[in-house]
Coordinates of C-alpha atoms and ligand atoms in Angstrom, one line a residue:
Chain A
M19 CA 53.1 -59.3 -25.0
T20 CA 50.1 -58.5 -22.7
R21 CA 48.0 -55.8 -24.2
V22 CA 46.5 -53.4 -21.7
V23 CA 44.0 -50.7 -22.4
V24 CA 43.7 -47.8 -19.9
V25 CA 40.5 -45.7 -20.0
G26 CA 41.1 -42.2 -18.5
A27 CA 44.4 -40.2 -18.5
G28 CA 44.0 -38.6 -15.1
P29 CA 46.5 -39.2 -12.3
A30 CA 45.2 -42.8 -11.9
G31 CA 45.3 -43.7 -15.6
L32 CA 48.6 -42.1 -16.3
A33 CA 50.2 -44.0 -13.3
A34 CA 48.6 -47.2 -14.5
A35 CA 50.0 -46.7 -18.0
A36 CA 53.5 -46.0 -16.8
H37 CA 53.6 -49.1 -14.5
A38 CA 52.0 -51.3 -17.1
V39 CA 54.7 -50.3 -19.6
R40 CA 57.4 -50.8 -17.0
A41 CA 56.0 -54.3 -16.4
G42 CA 56.4 -55.0 -20.1
A43 CA 52.9 -54.6 -21.5
G44 CA 51.8 -52.9 -24.7
V45 CA 49.6 -50.1 -23.5
T46 CA 46.9 -48.0 -25.2
I47 CA 45.7 -45.1 -23.0
L48 CA 42.8 -43.0 -24.1
D49 CA 40.8 -40.1 -22.8
Q50 CA 37.8 -38.1 -24.1
S51 CA 39.7 -34.9 -23.5
D52 CA 42.2 -33.6 -26.0
A53 CA 45.0 -33.4 -23.3
P54 CA 46.2 -35.7 -20.6
G55 CA 46.0 -34.9 -16.9
G56 CA 42.4 -35.5 -15.9
Q57 CA 40.8 -33.1 -13.5
Y58 CA 43.9 -32.6 -11.4
H59 CA 46.5 -31.7 -14.0
R60 CA 44.3 -29.5 -16.0
Q61 CA 46.0 -26.8 -18.1
P62 CA 45.3 -24.5 -20.9
P63 CA 45.8 -26.5 -24.1
G64 CA 49.2 -26.6 -25.7
A65 CA 51.0 -26.1 -22.4
P66 CA 53.6 -28.7 -21.6
H67 CA 52.0 -31.3 -19.3
G68 CA 54.9 -33.4 -18.1
F69 CA 53.5 -36.7 -19.3
E70 CA 55.3 -36.6 -22.7
A71 CA 57.7 -39.4 -21.7
V72 CA 55.0 -41.8 -20.5
L73 CA 52.8 -41.2 -23.5
S74 CA 55.6 -41.6 -26.0
R75 CA 55.9 -45.2 -24.8
C76 CA 52.2 -45.9 -25.2
T77 CA 49.6 -45.6 -27.9
W78 CA 48.0 -42.4 -26.9
W79 CA 44.5 -41.6 -28.0
P80 CA 43.2 -38.2 -27.1
E81 CA 39.6 -37.1 -28.0
S82 CA 38.6 -40.7 -27.7
T83 CA 35.4 -41.3 -25.8
V84 CA 34.5 -44.8 -24.6
W85 CA 30.7 -45.1 -24.9
A86 CA 30.3 -48.7 -24.0
V87 CA 32.2 -51.8 -22.9
D88 CA 31.0 -55.4 -23.1
G89 CA 33.3 -57.8 -21.3
K90 CA 36.8 -56.4 -22.1
R91 CA 35.7 -55.1 -25.5
V92 CA 35.9 -51.4 -25.5
H93 CA 33.9 -49.3 -27.9
V94 CA 35.4 -45.9 -28.7
L95 CA 34.3 -42.8 -30.6
R96 CA 37.2 -40.7 -31.9
G97 CA 36.7 -37.0 -32.7
P98 CA 35.7 -33.7 -31.2
A99 CA 33.2 -33.8 -28.2
D100 CA 29.6 -34.4 -29.3
G101 CA 30.5 -33.9 -32.9
T102 CA 29.1 -35.8 -35.9
G103 CA 31.0 -38.3 -38.0
R104 CA 33.4 -39.4 -35.3
Q105 CA 35.2 -42.7 -36.0
R106 CA 34.1 -45.9 -34.2
H107 CA 36.8 -48.2 -33.0
V108 CA 36.8 -51.4 -31.0
L109 CA 39.7 -52.5 -28.8
E110 CA 39.9 -56.0 -27.2
P111 CA 42.8 -56.1 -24.8
D112 CA 44.0 -58.8 -22.5
A113 CA 43.4 -56.5 -19.5
L114 CA 41.5 -53.3 -19.0
V115 CA 42.2 -50.6 -16.4
L116 CA 39.3 -48.3 -15.8
A117 CA 40.3 -44.9 -14.4
T118 CA 37.3 -42.7 -15.3
G119 CA 37.4 -40.5 -12.2
A120 CA 34.6 -38.6 -10.5
H121 CA 32.4 -35.6 -10.9
D122 CA 31.3 -33.2 -8.2
R123 CA 28.6 -34.2 -5.8
T124 CA 26.2 -31.3 -5.1
L125 CA 23.2 -31.4 -2.8
P126 CA 20.1 -29.6 -4.0
F127 CA 18.9 -26.4 -2.3
P128 CA 16.3 -23.8 -3.4
G129 CA 17.7 -22.0 -6.4
W130 CA 20.6 -24.3 -7.2
Q131 CA 19.4 -24.6 -10.8
L132 CA 19.9 -20.8 -11.4
P133 CA 22.6 -19.8 -14.0
G134 CA 25.6 -18.6 -11.9
V135 CA 25.4 -21.5 -9.5
F136 CA 28.4 -23.8 -10.4
T137 CA 29.9 -26.9 -8.9
A138 CA 33.2 -26.2 -7.2
G139 CA 34.9 -28.4 -9.8
A140 CA 33.4 -26.3 -12.7
A141 CA 34.8 -23.1 -11.2
Q142 CA 38.2 -24.9 -10.9
A143 CA 38.1 -26.2 -14.4
L144 CA 37.1 -22.9 -15.9
A145 CA 39.8 -21.1 -13.9
K146 CA 42.6 -23.6 -14.7
G147 CA 41.7 -24.6 -18.2
D148 CA 40.0 -21.5 -19.7
R149 CA 41.5 -18.8 -17.4
V150 CA 38.0 -17.5 -16.8
A151 CA 36.6 -16.3 -13.5
V152 CA 33.0 -17.4 -13.0
G153 CA 32.1 -14.2 -11.2
K154 CA 33.3 -11.0 -9.5
R155 CA 31.5 -11.7 -6.2
V156 CA 31.6 -15.4 -5.5
L157 CA 30.7 -17.6 -2.5
V158 CA 32.4 -21.0 -2.2
A159 CA 30.5 -23.5 0.0
G160 CA 30.1 -27.1 0.7
A161 CA 32.2 -29.8 2.4
G162 CA 35.8 -30.9 2.0
P163 CA 39.3 -29.5 1.6
F164 CA 38.8 -29.2 -2.2
L165 CA 37.0 -25.9 -1.5
L166 CA 40.3 -24.3 -0.6
P167 CA 42.2 -24.8 -3.9
V168 CA 39.0 -23.8 -5.7
A169 CA 39.0 -20.5 -3.9
E170 CA 42.8 -20.1 -4.6
S171 CA 42.2 -20.7 -8.3
L172 CA 39.4 -18.2 -8.4
L173 CA 41.5 -15.5 -6.8
A174 CA 44.3 -16.3 -9.3
V175 CA 42.0 -15.4 -12.2
G176 CA 40.8 -12.3 -10.6
A177 CA 37.5 -13.3 -9.0
G178 CA 36.4 -11.8 -5.8
V179 CA 35.8 -14.5 -3.2
L180 CA 33.4 -13.3 -0.5
A181 CA 33.9 -16.3 1.8
V182 CA 34.7 -20.0 1.9
L183 CA 32.1 -22.0 3.9
E184 CA 32.7 -25.5 5.2
A185 CA 29.4 -27.0 6.3
N186 CA 30.9 -29.2 9.0
P187 CA 31.8 -27.7 12.3
A188 CA 35.3 -27.6 13.7
S189 CA 34.5 -30.5 16.1
T190 CA 33.7 -32.8 13.2
V191 CA 36.6 -31.7 11.0
R192 CA 39.0 -32.2 13.9
K193 CA 38.0 -35.9 14.2
G194 CA 39.4 -36.7 10.8
W195 CA 42.5 -34.5 10.4
S196 CA 45.5 -35.5 12.5
W197 CA 49.2 -35.1 12.9
R198 CA 49.7 -38.0 10.6
D199 CA 48.6 -35.9 7.7
A200 CA 51.4 -33.4 8.2
R201 CA 52.1 -33.1 4.4
K202 CA 48.4 -32.4 3.7
A203 CA 48.1 -30.1 6.7
G204 CA 51.0 -28.1 5.2
E205 CA 49.2 -27.8 1.9
L206 CA 46.1 -26.6 3.7
A207 CA 48.1 -24.1 5.6
R208 CA 49.3 -22.7 2.3
Y209 CA 45.8 -22.4 1.0
A210 CA 44.7 -20.8 4.2
A211 CA 47.5 -18.3 3.9
A212 CA 46.5 -17.4 0.4
L213 CA 42.9 -16.8 1.6
A214 CA 44.2 -14.7 4.5
R215 CA 46.3 -12.6 2.1
H216 CA 43.2 -11.8 0.1
R217 CA 41.2 -11.3 3.4
V218 CA 38.8 -14.1 2.4
P219 CA 37.1 -15.5 5.5
Y220 CA 36.9 -19.3 6.0
H221 CA 33.9 -20.3 8.2
L222 CA 33.2 -23.7 9.6
G223 CA 29.6 -24.9 10.3
R224 CA 28.0 -22.5 7.8
T225 CA 26.7 -23.0 4.2
V226 CA 24.6 -21.7 1.4
V227 CA 21.0 -22.8 1.9
E228 CA 19.4 -20.8 -0.9
A229 CA 20.2 -19.0 -4.1
R230 CA 18.0 -16.3 -5.4
G231 CA 17.5 -14.4 -8.6
D232 CA 15.2 -14.5 -11.7
D233 CA 17.3 -15.1 -14.8
R234 CA 20.6 -15.7 -12.8
V235 CA 21.8 -15.8 -9.2
R236 CA 21.9 -12.4 -7.5
E237 CA 21.7 -13.3 -3.9
A238 CA 22.7 -16.2 -1.7
V239 CA 21.4 -17.0 1.8
T240 CA 23.9 -18.7 4.2
A241 CA 23.0 -20.1 7.6
R242 CA 24.8 -21.7 10.5
L243 CA 24.5 -25.5 10.7
R244 CA 24.5 -27.9 13.5
A245 CA 26.7 -31.0 13.2
D246 CA 23.9 -32.9 11.4
W247 CA 23.6 -30.0 9.0
S248 CA 20.2 -28.8 10.3
V249 CA 19.9 -25.0 10.1
V250 CA 20.2 -23.0 13.3
P251 CA 17.2 -20.6 13.0
G252 CA 17.9 -16.9 13.0
T253 CA 21.5 -17.3 11.7
E254 CA 20.7 -16.6 8.1
R255 CA 22.8 -14.0 6.2
T256 CA 22.2 -12.7 2.7
Y257 CA 25.0 -11.9 0.4
E258 CA 24.8 -10.1 -2.9
V259 CA 26.7 -12.4 -5.4
D260 CA 27.0 -13.0 -9.1
A261 CA 28.2 -16.6 -8.6
V262 CA 28.0 -19.4 -6.1
C263 CA 30.3 -22.5 -6.2
V264 CA 29.1 -25.5 -4.3
G265 CA 30.7 -28.9 -3.8
H266 CA 29.7 -31.6 -1.3
G267 CA 32.5 -34.0 -2.2
F268 CA 32.6 -36.2 -5.4
A269 CA 30.7 -39.0 -6.9
S270 CA 32.6 -41.6 -9.0
Q271 CA 31.8 -42.2 -12.6
P272 CA 31.4 -46.0 -12.6
E273 CA 29.3 -46.4 -15.8
L274 CA 31.9 -48.4 -17.7
A275 CA 32.7 -50.5 -14.7
V276 CA 29.0 -51.3 -14.2
A277 CA 28.7 -52.1 -17.9
A278 CA 31.6 -54.5 -17.6
G279 CA 29.7 -56.2 -14.7
C280 CA 32.0 -55.0 -11.9
A281 CA 30.5 -55.1 -8.4
L282 CA 30.1 -51.8 -6.5
D283 CA 30.1 -51.0 -2.8
G284 CA 28.2 -47.8 -2.0
G285 CA 28.6 -46.4 -5.5
F286 CA 32.4 -47.2 -5.7
V287 CA 33.9 -50.0 -7.7
R288 CA 34.9 -52.9 -5.4
V289 CA 38.6 -53.9 -5.8
G290 CA 40.9 -56.4 -4.3
D291 CA 44.4 -55.9 -3.0
D292 CA 45.9 -55.5 -6.5
Q293 CA 43.0 -53.2 -7.8
R294 CA 41.3 -56.2 -9.5
T295 CA 37.5 -55.8 -9.8
S296 CA 35.1 -58.7 -9.5
V297 CA 35.4 -59.2 -13.3
A298 CA 38.4 -61.2 -14.6
G299 CA 40.9 -58.9 -16.4
V300 CA 39.2 -55.7 -15.4
F301 CA 41.0 -53.4 -13.0
A302 CA 39.9 -50.1 -11.5
A303 CA 41.9 -47.2 -9.9
G304 CA 41.5 -43.6 -8.7
E305 CA 38.3 -41.9 -7.7
L306 CA 36.3 -44.8 -9.1
T307 CA 37.2 -46.9 -6.1
G308 CA 37.0 -44.1 -3.4
I309 CA 37.6 -40.4 -3.1
G310 CA 41.2 -39.6 -1.9
G311 CA 42.6 -36.9 -4.2
A312 CA 45.3 -37.1 -6.9
V313 CA 48.1 -38.7 -4.8
A314 CA 45.8 -41.6 -3.8
A315 CA 44.5 -41.9 -7.4
A316 CA 48.1 -42.2 -8.7
A317 CA 49.1 -44.7 -6.0
E318 CA 46.1 -46.9 -7.0
G319 CA 46.9 -46.5 -10.7
A320 CA 50.5 -47.7 -10.2
V321 CA 49.3 -50.9 -8.5
A322 CA 46.5 -51.5 -11.1
G323 CA 48.9 -50.9 -14.1
C324 CA 51.5 -53.3 -12.8
A325 CA 48.9 -56.0 -12.0
A326 CA 47.1 -55.6 -15.3
A327 CA 50.3 -56.2 -17.1
G328 CA 50.7 -59.5 -15.3
G329 CA 53.4 -58.1 -12.9
V330 CA 53.5 -58.4 -9.1
P331 CA 53.2 -54.9 -7.4
D332 CA 56.1 -54.5 -5.0
R333 CA 55.7 -53.8 -1.3
A334 CA 56.5 -50.1 -1.7
L335 CA 53.8 -49.5 -4.2
L336 CA 51.3 -51.4 -2.1
R337 CA 52.4 -49.5 1.1
E338 CA 52.0 -46.1 -0.6
R339 CA 48.5 -47.1 -1.9
D340 CA 47.5 -48.2 1.6
R341 CA 48.8 -45.0 3.2
T342 CA 46.8 -42.8 0.8
R343 CA 43.7 -45.0 1.2
A344 CA 43.9 -44.5 5.0
F345 CA 44.1 -40.8 4.4
A346 CA 41.0 -40.9 2.2
A347 CA 39.1 -42.7 5.0
R348 CA 40.1 -40.0 7.5
L349 CA 39.1 -37.3 5.0
A350 CA 35.7 -38.9 4.7
A351 CA 35.3 -38.9 8.5
A352 CA 36.4 -35.2 8.7
H353 CA 34.0 -34.0 6.0
P354 CA 30.8 -36.1 6.0
I355 CA 27.5 -35.1 4.6
G356 CA 25.1 -34.3 7.4
A357 CA 21.9 -36.3 7.4
A358 CA 19.6 -33.3 8.0
W359 CA 20.3 -31.5 4.7
P360 CA 16.8 -32.3 3.3
G361 CA 15.6 -29.7 5.8
W362 CA 16.9 -27.0 3.4
L363 CA 14.5 -28.1 0.7
R364 CA 11.1 -26.6 0.2
E365 CA 8.1 -28.3 -1.6
D366 CA 9.0 -26.6 -4.9
T367 CA 12.7 -27.1 -4.7
I368 CA 14.0 -28.7 -7.9
V369 CA 15.9 -32.0 -7.2
C370 CA 16.3 -33.5 -10.7
R371 CA 17.7 -30.6 -12.7
C372 CA 17.0 -32.2 -16.2
E373 CA 13.4 -33.0 -15.6
E374 CA 12.7 -30.3 -13.0
T375 CA 11.2 -32.8 -10.6
T376 CA 10.6 -31.1 -7.2
A377 CA 11.2 -32.3 -3.6
G378 CA 7.4 -32.3 -3.1
E379 CA 6.7 -34.6 -6.0
L380 CA 9.4 -37.0 -4.9
T381 CA 8.3 -37.2 -1.3
R382 CA 4.7 -37.6 -2.3
A383 CA 5.6 -40.4 -4.8
A384 CA 7.8 -42.1 -2.2
G385 CA 5.0 -42.0 0.3
D386 CA 2.4 -43.4 -2.1
P387 CA 1.7 -47.0 -1.2
A388 CA 0.9 -47.8 -4.8
A389 CA 4.2 -46.7 -6.2
P390 CA 7.0 -48.6 -4.5
G391 CA 10.5 -49.3 -5.8
P392 CA 13.0 -47.1 -7.5
H393 CA 11.9 -48.0 -11.1
A394 CA 8.2 -47.0 -10.6
L395 CA 9.4 -43.9 -8.7
K396 CA 11.6 -42.9 -11.6
L397 CA 8.9 -43.4 -14.2
G398 CA 6.3 -41.7 -12.1
T399 CA 8.3 -38.6 -11.3
R400 CA 10.7 -38.6 -14.3
A401 CA 13.6 -38.0 -11.8
G402 CA 16.8 -39.3 -13.4
L403 CA 15.2 -39.8 -16.9
G404 CA 16.8 -36.7 -18.5
P405 CA 20.0 -36.4 -20.4
C406 CA 22.3 -36.7 -17.3
Q407 CA 20.5 -40.0 -16.4
G408 CA 20.6 -39.3 -12.7
R409 CA 24.3 -38.4 -12.5
M410 CA 23.4 -35.1 -10.7
C411 CA 20.4 -36.1 -8.7
G412 CA 20.7 -39.8 -8.1
A413 CA 22.2 -39.7 -4.7
A414 CA 19.8 -37.0 -3.5
V415 CA 16.7 -38.8 -4.9
S416 CA 17.7 -42.0 -3.2
A417 CA 18.3 -40.2 0.1
L418 CA 14.9 -38.4 -0.1
C419 CA 13.0 -41.5 -1.2
G420 CA 14.8 -44.2 0.8
T421 CA 15.6 -46.2 -2.4
A422 CA 18.9 -47.5 -3.7
E423 CA 20.8 -45.4 -6.3
R424 CA 21.0 -46.9 -9.8
H425 CA 24.3 -46.6 -11.6
H426 CA 23.3 -48.6 -14.6
R427 CA 23.6 -46.4 -17.7
P428 CA 24.0 -48.7 -20.8
I429 CA 25.3 -45.8 -22.9
A430 CA 28.1 -44.3 -20.8
Q431 CA 28.6 -41.2 -23.0
P432 CA 26.2 -39.8 -25.6
I433 CA 26.5 -41.2 -29.1
R434 CA 24.6 -39.8 -32.1
L435 CA 22.1 -42.1 -33.8
G436 CA 23.9 -41.6 -37.1
E437 CA 27.1 -42.7 -35.6
L438 CA 25.4 -45.7 -34.0
A439 CA 23.8 -46.7 -37.3
D440 CA 27.1 -46.6 -39.1
A441 CA 28.1 -50.2 -39.2
K442 CA 31.8 -49.5 -39.6
E443 CA 33.7 -50.3 -36.5
I444 CA 37.5 -50.4 -36.8
E445 CA 39.0 -53.3 -35.0
A446 CA 42.4 -52.6 -33.4
Chain B
M13 CA 39.7 -15.9 -32.3
E14 CA 36.1 -14.9 -32.8
I15 CA 32.9 -16.9 -32.9
T16 CA 29.3 -15.8 -33.4
V17 CA 26.5 -16.4 -31.0
D18 CA 23.1 -16.2 -32.5
G19 CA 24.7 -14.0 -35.2
E20 CA 26.6 -11.7 -32.8
P21 CA 30.4 -11.7 -32.8
V22 CA 32.0 -12.8 -29.6
P23 CA 35.8 -12.7 -29.1
G24 CA 37.6 -15.6 -27.4
V25 CA 41.1 -16.9 -26.7
E26 CA 42.5 -19.8 -28.6
G27 CA 42.0 -23.1 -26.7
Q28 CA 39.0 -21.9 -24.6
T29 CA 35.9 -24.1 -24.5
V30 CA 32.7 -22.7 -26.0
A31 CA 31.5 -22.3 -22.4
G32 CA 34.7 -20.4 -21.4
V33 CA 34.2 -18.0 -24.3
L34 CA 30.6 -17.4 -23.4
L35 CA 31.2 -16.9 -19.7
A36 CA 34.2 -14.6 -20.4
A37 CA 31.8 -12.5 -22.5
G38 CA 29.5 -12.2 -19.5
R39 CA 26.9 -14.7 -20.7
K40 CA 25.6 -16.9 -17.9
S41 CA 22.9 -18.9 -19.7
W42 CA 22.2 -20.1 -23.2
R43 CA 19.6 -22.8 -23.0
T44 CA 16.1 -23.0 -21.7
T45 CA 14.5 -26.1 -20.1
R46 CA 11.0 -27.5 -20.8
S47 CA 9.5 -25.0 -18.3
G48 CA 11.4 -22.2 -20.0
A49 CA 14.0 -21.7 -17.2
P50 CA 17.4 -20.5 -18.3
R51 CA 20.5 -22.7 -17.9
G52 CA 24.2 -22.4 -18.5
V53 CA 27.2 -24.2 -17.1
F54 CA 26.9 -26.3 -13.9
C55 CA 29.3 -29.2 -13.7
G56 CA 32.0 -27.9 -16.2
I57 CA 33.1 -31.4 -17.2
G58 CA 30.3 -32.9 -19.3
A59 CA 28.3 -34.7 -16.6
C60 CA 25.2 -32.6 -16.2
F61 CA 24.1 -31.6 -19.7
D62 CA 22.9 -28.2 -18.6
C63 CA 25.2 -26.4 -21.1
L64 CA 23.9 -27.8 -24.4
L65 CA 23.9 -25.6 -27.5
T66 CA 24.2 -25.9 -31.3
V67 CA 27.6 -25.6 -32.9
N68 CA 27.8 -25.1 -36.7
G69 CA 24.3 -26.6 -37.1
V70 CA 24.9 -29.6 -34.9
P71 CA 22.6 -29.5 -31.8
D72 CA 23.2 -30.9 -28.3
V73 CA 26.9 -30.1 -28.1
R74 CA 28.1 -29.7 -24.5
A75 CA 29.7 -26.2 -24.4
C76 CA 31.9 -27.2 -21.5
R77 CA 33.5 -30.0 -23.5
R78 CA 33.9 -28.5 -26.9
R79 CA 36.8 -26.3 -27.8
A80 CA 35.8 -23.2 -29.6
A81 CA 37.3 -22.8 -33.1
D82 CA 37.6 -19.5 -35.0
G83 CA 34.5 -18.9 -37.0
D84 CA 32.2 -21.3 -35.0
E85 CA 28.6 -20.4 -35.4
I86 CA 26.8 -21.0 -32.1
R87 CA 23.1 -21.0 -31.6
T88 CA 21.5 -21.0 -28.2
Q89 CA 19.0 -23.8 -27.7
S90 CA 15.7 -24.4 -26.1
R91 CA 14.2 -27.8 -25.5
A92 CA 11.4 -27.0 -28.1
D93 CA 13.9 -27.0 -31.0
A94 CA 16.1 -29.7 -29.7
Ligands
FAD7 C1 35.8 -30.7 -12.2 C2 36.8 -31.3 -11.2 C3 37.9 -30.5 -10.9 C4 38.9 -31.0 -10.0 N1 40.0 -30.2 -9.8 C5 40.9 -30.6 -8.9 C6 42.0 -29.8 -8.5 O1 42.2 -28.8 -9.1 N2 42.8 -30.2 -7.5 C7 42.6 -31.4 -6.9 O2 43.4 -31.8 -6.0 N3 41.6 -32.2 -7.2 C8 40.7 -31.9 -8.1 N4 39.6 -32.6 -8.4 C9 39.5 -33.9 -7.8 C10 40.0 -35.0 -8.7 O3 38.9 -35.8 -9.1 C11 41.1 -36.0 -8.2 O4 41.9 -35.5 -7.2 C12 41.9 -36.6 -9.3 O5 42.0 -35.9 -10.5 C13 41.4 -38.0 -9.5 O6 42.2 -38.7 -10.4 P1 41.5 -39.8 -11.3 O7 42.6 -40.2 -12.2 O8 40.9 -40.8 -10.5 O9 40.4 -39.1 -12.2 P2 40.3 -37.9 -13.2 O10 41.4 -36.9 -12.9 O11 38.9 -37.4 -13.1 O12 40.6 -38.5 -14.6 C14 39.6 -39.3 -15.3 C15 39.8 -39.2 -16.7 O13 38.9 -40.1 -17.4 C16 38.4 -39.5 -18.5 N5 37.2 -40.2 -18.8 C17 36.1 -40.4 -18.0 N6 35.1 -41.1 -18.7 C18 35.6 -41.4 -19.9 C19 35.1 -42.1 -21.0 N7 33.9 -42.7 -21.0 N8 35.8 -42.2 -22.1 C20 37.1 -41.6 -22.2 N9 37.6 -40.9 -21.2 C21 36.9 -40.8 -20.0 C22 38.2 -38.1 -18.2 O14 38.2 -37.2 -19.3 C23 39.4 -37.8 -17.3 O15 40.5 -37.2 -18.0 C24 38.7 -32.2 -9.4 C25 37.5 -33.0 -9.6 C26 36.6 -32.5 -10.5 C27 35.3 -33.3 -10.8
FES8 S1 28.3 -27.9 -17.6 FE1 27.7 -29.9 -17.2 S2 27.7 -30.8 -19.1 FE2 28.5 -28.9 -19.5

């Protein structure tokens, strides 16, 4: 029997597991979280999640963090997040499906490091998983349709949402959305109605360009943007807030795929028609290969799981995957990131949150003829050398300095030295 | 459920993350950076490492990823003592 390991139990990984089982494989699915569902199906713990039937036909490993892969060997730590004394395991399957998803992408702006400024996804996760509202007076800003469910979830846990701001103007957004997306358009209309019921305004072509406060955010400055996201002078407005939620799309988490040696295109894992990566036996699905939402992630997962098990994905699965992929492409066209965003930054604006490297330091280092190349730049400014290893700032630093973003992080998830020193690795 | 934060009792709901308990109690920051600036939750899913704190004597635990357990002793953290 083909043994398949699926890393990540979000919409993509769960669909991959289901289809690999259906194609006759023995499947182990694991996730660092203690519940299945990924970012989309997040729920308070203990609530029924609807994946019981799939998981009962697999070996299900919750609280299992993959911290490294070499080839198809998967190194796993089992136990509570960032704890000590977790157990080390190694799995060596016939095929590996990577479905590790994405995290929010957030552009830097003055004050974005203040407590009370959250990613849109963080606000969503805290509302859905913890039933906690991040603030009483909240601005939601950035780009993409994800801002709408975030606002809806905030309202559901009792937050006051002052406004939802889409940075792109209507003329840009119209280019992507079309009658073909009727189902999605219906979903958006439902969110819009929820906002209207709570009298939450939705503005296009406006965003948060500064957060102010000493110990935490107290004020946010918004401004009107042109299509390239340059600020229209004189359009600034100041809001009194206790939280700001910002999201400019998502960045995939390709660390494990990079470690396995999979080729990337623009930060996303390159896959063939059956979700095969450039490495034999390694498949990728979901937000790893492009940003398209939960339905697209599940469609890709279905194809990947079937192919990883040695099956041939049928036409219907492939057609559904292609349809959702086309939707993702239109979404990207409707909600691009405007090239003029660096105009929001000031000399002293922090870009690398971990090491507190400023925009001024980065542009000076990039302009220094003696310090070329991303590696020298990193060592010279410390940008990307902190605990997040450039996950938060990488794209912004490369945009500001004209260098390529590095996705190579040999340790995909933190492991304690004591755990690493422990020679016991349990082979499964 | 109740945890203590730097010795002070803070109530929480079973299943909440440490970050969720702290935010619900009105705390927005619990770590300081090298320059002394305050930080709390940013990404909410374990990617940014802004939310680190000490749980039952174990430092550098991501508050957004760790479920709070009754009786947990949380200490807020600065880079100096990390
Ligand atoms: C914080 C956040 C909240 C979101 N909320 C919503 C929402 O409410 N509605 C919506 O439509 N879209 C939401 N999204 C968008 C979401 O990314 C996708 O729509 C969808 O969940 C993608 O599915 P996926 O299976 O590709 O990835 P995910 O759902 O992200 O699943 C990936 C899984 O892999 C696990 N994982 C990652 N790395 C490792 C590792 N090294 N070891 C073990 N496990 C690992 C993660 O714990 C996660 O469960 C959110 C995104 C983020 C970042
Ligand atoms: S908030 Fe980003 S790691 Fe916890």
